[in-house]
């Protein structure tokens, strides 16, 4: 079974520029998550999709971050304009179940963003 | 908001030693999980605990779900160099028909051969 795929692995941009990250979850997984992991911290949930609907985006900075899940499969996370404090690893994860789930998430390798 | 506090923040041990780490919260969770993250990789699930007081093992790893449902413990016995990494506890918070997974800040483990 193929794992969660993310791209790009690394991205360096200047502040105020825009960037987009792509995620392809494990086939058949109902729930998709985007987490932000700042160096030295644990992952922080940005947005959670169940199929192609948003179930939690309470910690997504909506003035600059947006995300969509196309046809309940792939997802993109966009930042526009980027700030210095957005430098982090953006982790995509998926889980098999919809609803409350079991907490068993499968993570991709992450996309490391550096904002200069 | 809900927060998980892990301790210690970091550990540097000799190969063969046992390791203990814990995670506490002011909130109750129905499920506790432990993940490990290697450098440049995403976290990988090690152990999941679904009932207060539950003690679960996975090879050299043993984890317990605290009876108050506000804490969890992870023990690693006879550590080896490949145990190096960051260990995260996570609590699953359920709200209606959705669940939200919250992570601690991590315990970094270094093992000296």
Coordinates of C-alpha atoms in Angstrom, one line a residue:
Chain A
X1 CA 0.0 0.0 0.0
X2 CA 1.5 3.4 -1.0
X3 CA 1.9 5.9 1.7
X4 CA 0.9 9.6 1.9
X5 CA 2.6 11.5 -0.8
X6 CA 3.6 15.2 -0.4
X7 CA 5.3 17.7 -2.6
X8 CA 7.5 19.7 -2.7
X9 CA 9.8 18.4 0.0
X10 CA 11.5 21.7 0.4
X11 CA 10.5 25.3 -0.6
X12 CA 12.3 28.5 0.1
X13 CA 10.5 31.8 -0.6
X14 CA 10.7 35.4 0.4
X15 CA 8.1 37.0 2.7
X16 CA 4.9 38.2 1.0
X17 CA 5.3 35.6 -1.7
X18 CA 2.9 32.7 -2.1
X19 CA 3.4 28.9 -1.9
X20 CA 1.3 25.8 -2.4
X21 CA 1.7 22.3 -1.1
X22 CA 0.1 19.2 -2.5
X23 CA -0.9 16.0 -0.7
X24 CA -2.2 12.6 -2.0
X25 CA -3.5 10.5 0.8
X26 CA -3.6 6.7 1.1
X27 CA -6.2 5.4 -1.3
X28 CA -9.6 5.0 0.3
X29 CA -8.8 7.0 3.4
X30 CA -11.8 9.2 4.3
X31 CA -10.1 11.8 6.5
X32 CA -7.3 14.1 5.5
X33 CA -5.4 16.5 7.8
X34 CA -2.9 19.3 7.4
X35 CA -0.6 19.9 10.4
X36 CA 2.0 22.7 10.9
X37 CA 5.1 21.7 12.8
X38 CA 7.4 24.5 13.9
X39 CA 11.0 23.4 14.8
X40 CA 11.1 22.0 18.3
X41 CA 7.3 21.7 18.7
X42 CA 4.7 19.1 18.2
X43 CA 2.4 19.1 15.1
X44 CA -0.5 21.6 15.3
X45 CA -3.7 20.9 13.4
X46 CA -4.5 23.4 10.7
X47 CA -7.4 21.8 8.9
X48 CA -9.2 18.5 8.8
X49 CA -11.3 17.2 5.9
X50 CA -13.8 14.4 6.0
X51 CA -14.2 13.2 2.4
X52 CA -14.3 16.6 0.7
X53 CA -16.0 18.6 3.5
X54 CA -14.2 20.6 6.2
X55 CA -14.8 19.4 9.8
X56 CA -12.3 21.6 11.6
X57 CA -10.4 24.7 10.5
X58 CA -10.5 26.5 13.8
X59 CA -6.7 27.0 13.9
X60 CA -6.2 27.9 10.2
X61 CA -5.2 31.5 9.8
X62 CA -7.8 32.2 7.1
X63 CA -6.5 35.6 6.2
X64 CA -3.5 34.0 4.5
X65 CA -4.0 30.2 4.5
X66 CA -6.5 28.3 2.4
X67 CA -7.0 24.6 1.7
X68 CA -9.2 22.4 -0.5
X69 CA -9.7 18.7 -1.0
X70 CA -10.5 17.9 -4.6
X71 CA -13.2 15.3 -5.1
X72 CA -12.5 13.9 -1.7
X73 CA -9.0 12.7 -2.7
X74 CA -6.0 15.1 -3.2
X75 CA -5.6 18.2 -1.2
X76 CA -3.7 21.5 -1.6
X77 CA -2.7 24.0 1.1
X78 CA -1.8 27.5 0.0
X79 CA -0.2 30.4 1.9
X80 CA -0.5 33.9 0.5
X81 CA 1.2 36.1 1.5
X82 CA 3.8 34.2 3.5
X83 CA 5.2 35.6 6.8
X84 CA 8.5 34.8 8.5
X85 CA 6.6 32.9 11.2
X86 CA 5.2 30.5 8.6
X87 CA 8.6 28.8 8.4
X88 CA 7.8 25.2 9.4
X89 CA 7.2 21.7 8.2
X90 CA 3.7 21.2 6.8
X91 CA 2.6 17.6 7.4
X92 CA -0.3 15.9 5.6
X93 CA -1.9 12.9 7.2
X94 CA -4.8 10.6 6.4
X95 CA -6.9 8.2 8.3
X96 CA -9.1 5.3 7.1
X97 CA -12.2 6.1 9.1
X98 CA -14.6 9.0 8.9
X99 CA -16.3 10.3 12.1
X100 CA -14.4 10.5 15.4
X101 CA -11.9 7.9 14.3
X102 CA -9.3 6.1 16.4
X103 CA -6.4 8.6 16.3
X104 CA -4.4 6.4 13.9
X105 CA -3.0 8.8 11.4
X106 CA -0.6 8.0 8.5
X107 CA 1.7 10.9 7.9
X108 CA 3.6 12.0 4.8
X109 CA 7.3 13.0 4.9
X110 CA 6.3 16.7 5.1
X111 CA 7.0 19.8 3.1
X112 CA 9.6 22.0 4.7
X113 CA 9.0 25.8 4.1
X114 CA 11.6 28.4 4.8
X115 CA 10.4 32.1 4.5
X116 CA 13.2 34.6 4.2
Chain B
X1 CA -7.2 25.3 24.4
X2 CA -6.3 21.8 25.2
X3 CA -2.6 21.2 25.8
X4 CA -0.4 18.2 26.4
X5 CA 2.7 18.5 28.5
X6 CA 5.5 16.0 27.9
X7 CA 8.4 15.3 30.1
X8 CA 11.3 15.2 30.0
X9 CA 11.9 17.4 27.0
X10 CA 15.0 15.5 26.1
X11 CA 17.0 12.4 27.3
X12 CA 20.5 11.2 26.6
X13 CA 21.0 7.6 27.6
X14 CA 23.4 4.7 27.2
X15 CA 22.4 1.8 24.9
X16 CA 20.8 -0.9 27.0
X17 CA 19.2 1.4 29.5
X18 CA 15.4 1.6 30.1
X19 CA 13.6 4.9 29.3
X20 CA 10.4 6.4 30.8
X21 CA 8.5 9.4 29.6
X22 CA 5.1 10.8 30.4
X23 CA 2.4 13.1 29.2
X24 CA -0.1 15.1 31.2
X25 CA -3.1 17.3 30.4
X26 CA -5.7 19.3 32.3
X27 CA -8.3 17.8 29.9
X28 CA -9.7 14.3 29.8
X29 CA -9.1 12.2 26.6
X30 CA -10.8 9.1 25.5
X31 CA -7.9 7.8 23.5
X32 CA -4.1 8.3 24.1
X33 CA -1.5 7.5 21.5
X34 CA 2.2 7.6 21.2
X35 CA 4.0 8.5 17.9
X36 CA 7.7 8.5 17.0
X37 CA 9.3 10.9 14.5
X38 CA 12.6 10.2 12.8
X39 CA 14.6 13.2 11.3
X40 CA 13.0 14.3 8.0
X41 CA 10.1 12.0 8.3
X42 CA 6.5 12.2 9.5
X43 CA 5.4 10.8 12.8
X44 CA 4.6 7.0 12.9
X45 CA 2.1 5.5 15.4
X46 CA 3.7 3.2 18.0
X47 CA 0.9 2.4 20.5
X48 CA -2.8 3.3 20.9
X49 CA -4.7 3.2 24.2
X50 CA -8.4 3.2 24.3
X51 CA -9.4 2.6 27.9
X52 CA -8.5 4.2 31.3
X53 CA -6.0 2.0 33.1
X54 CA -5.1 0.1 30.0
X55 CA -1.5 -1.2 29.7
X56 CA -0.4 -2.1 26.2
X57 CA 2.9 -3.5 24.9
X58 CA 4.5 -3.4 21.4
X59 CA 7.8 -5.2 21.5
X60 CA 10.1 -3.3 23.9
X61 CA 7.6 -0.5 24.2
X62 CA 5.0 -0.4 27.0
X63 CA 2.4 2.4 27.4
X64 CA -0.3 3.0 30.0
X65 CA -3.5 5.1 29.9
X66 CA -3.7 6.8 33.2
X67 CA -6.7 6.1 35.4
X68 CA -7.7 9.8 35.6
X69 CA -7.7 9.8 31.7
X70 CA -5.5 12.9 32.0
X71 CA -2.1 11.3 31.6
X72 CA -0.2 8.5 29.8
X73 CA 3.2 6.9 30.2
X74 CA 5.6 5.3 27.7
X75 CA 8.5 3.0 28.7
X76 CA 11.2 1.6 26.4
X77 CA 13.2 -1.3 27.7
X78 CA 16.8 -2.1 26.7
X79 CA 17.2 0.9 24.4
X80 CA 19.1 0.5 21.1
X81 CA 20.5 3.1 18.7
X82 CA 17.5 3.0 16.4
X83 CA 15.3 4.2 19.2
X84 CA 16.7 7.7 18.6
X85 CA 14.1 10.2 17.6
X86 CA 11.3 12.4 18.9
X87 CA 8.4 10.7 20.8
X88 CA 5.1 12.5 20.8
X89 CA 2.1 11.7 22.9
X90 CA -1.3 12.6 21.4
X91 CA -4.8 12.8 22.8
X92 CA -7.9 12.2 20.8
X93 CA -10.7 14.6 21.6
X94 CA -14.2 13.7 20.3
X95 CA -16.8 16.3 19.6
X96 CA -20.0 15.0 18.1
X97 CA -19.2 12.9 15.1
X98 CA -15.6 14.2 14.7
X99 CA -12.3 13.6 16.4
X100 CA -9.4 16.0 16.8
X101 CA -5.9 14.7 17.5
X102 CA -3.7 17.0 19.7
X103 CA 0.0 16.5 20.1
X104 CA 2.4 17.2 22.9
X105 CA 5.6 19.1 22.3
X106 CA 7.8 15.9 22.2
X107 CA 10.5 14.1 24.1
X108 CA 13.8 13.9 22.2
X109 CA 15.7 10.7 22.8
X110 CA 19.4 10.2 22.1
X111 CA 21.0 6.8 22.6
X112 CA 24.8 6.5 23.0
X113 CA 26.1 3.2 21.6

